[in-house]
């Protein structure tokens, strides 16, 4: 009776863990896809600088292709584990355990190999001013698009302040991407009438905070740790379930039901007294 309760409990916990694997893997892939757009803009703007090296160091571990591929594979593993727990199939459970062990080793090795703390200072942001001089030129359309993307995504303007555009370029007004409510000519109108319509913070501190690690990056790291802990628990439960199922089948084969009919019970008849 106790063994049956243990099997039932292990199955319920495996159902819950496999559902958790699906949800966390989907969250990891979704957050990684959301981070890639601003990360590509930062890498383009900071190319061949210390900032690019720092950004690669910060984001190479959680956004490594191996880890993202593992999350996709983990969804398939969770489906196999769910079916194995539902049917009580020892072969599926053994494959589930070996796959989880392999995935855990790959995640651990990739995280240790790619993790390194970036060394970057706020003064490195000043180097971004040299990237402002070619804004708007025909042969540097990619740079113009990158600046517009960063100022829109990070809600910033210039490097330190919006006046950087007036100092480093021949422009009379900042780009329209500096406006909190963008429309053609909004920066010129804000520069002449209401400066509060422009983003007041420079992109240097925003990019620095992003390179050091944004909130989404911390969420990815926490999700990775939670996935690792859940995989350890799932491996322990799968071993427990396999042990209980193997002992249950061994008991069934060692005590086969008897085919010979049992003798009818003896009945005693008492003679009536005369």
XYZ file of N, CA, C and O in Angstrom, residues 3 242-252:
48
model
N 3.852 1.491 -1.145
C 4.527 1.618 -2.424
C 3.602 2.228 -3.468
O 4.022 3.030 -4.300
N 10.866 4.621 -11.230
C 11.361 3.402 -11.875
C 11.610 2.300 -10.859
O 11.306 1.129 -11.098
N 12.163 2.652 -9.708
C 12.406 1.657 -8.658
C 11.093 1.056 -8.162
O 10.966 -0.161 -8.022
N 10.090 1.902 -7.919
C 8.811 1.401 -7.420
C 8.104 0.536 -8.458
O 7.547 -0.519 -8.130
N 8.132 0.958 -9.725
C 7.477 0.178 -10.772
C 8.181 -1.158 -11.005
O 7.520 -2.187 -11.229
N 9.504 -1.174 -10.948
C 10.230 -2.437 -11.154
C 9.952 -3.424 -10.021
O 9.771 -4.623 -10.260
N 9.883 -2.947 -8.779
C 9.564 -3.832 -7.663
C 8.126 -4.329 -7.747
O 7.834 -5.478 -7.412
N 7.225 -3.478 -8.212
C 5.833 -3.893 -8.349
C 5.688 -4.978 -9.405
O 4.960 -5.963 -9.210
N 6.385 -4.849 -10.509
C 6.323 -5.881 -11.554
C 7.019 -7.157 -11.112
O 6.600 -8.256 -11.469
N 8.091 -7.028 -10.327
C 8.772 -8.209 -9.823
C 7.866 -9.001 -8.886
O 7.838 -10.231 -8.900
N 7.081 -8.309 -8.063
C 6.154 -8.991 -7.174
C 5.060 -9.707 -7.952
O 4.633 -10.804 -7.586
N 4.621 -9.099 -9.045
C 3.568 -9.728 -9.840
C 4.062 -10.990 -10.535
O 3.324 -11.967 -10.686
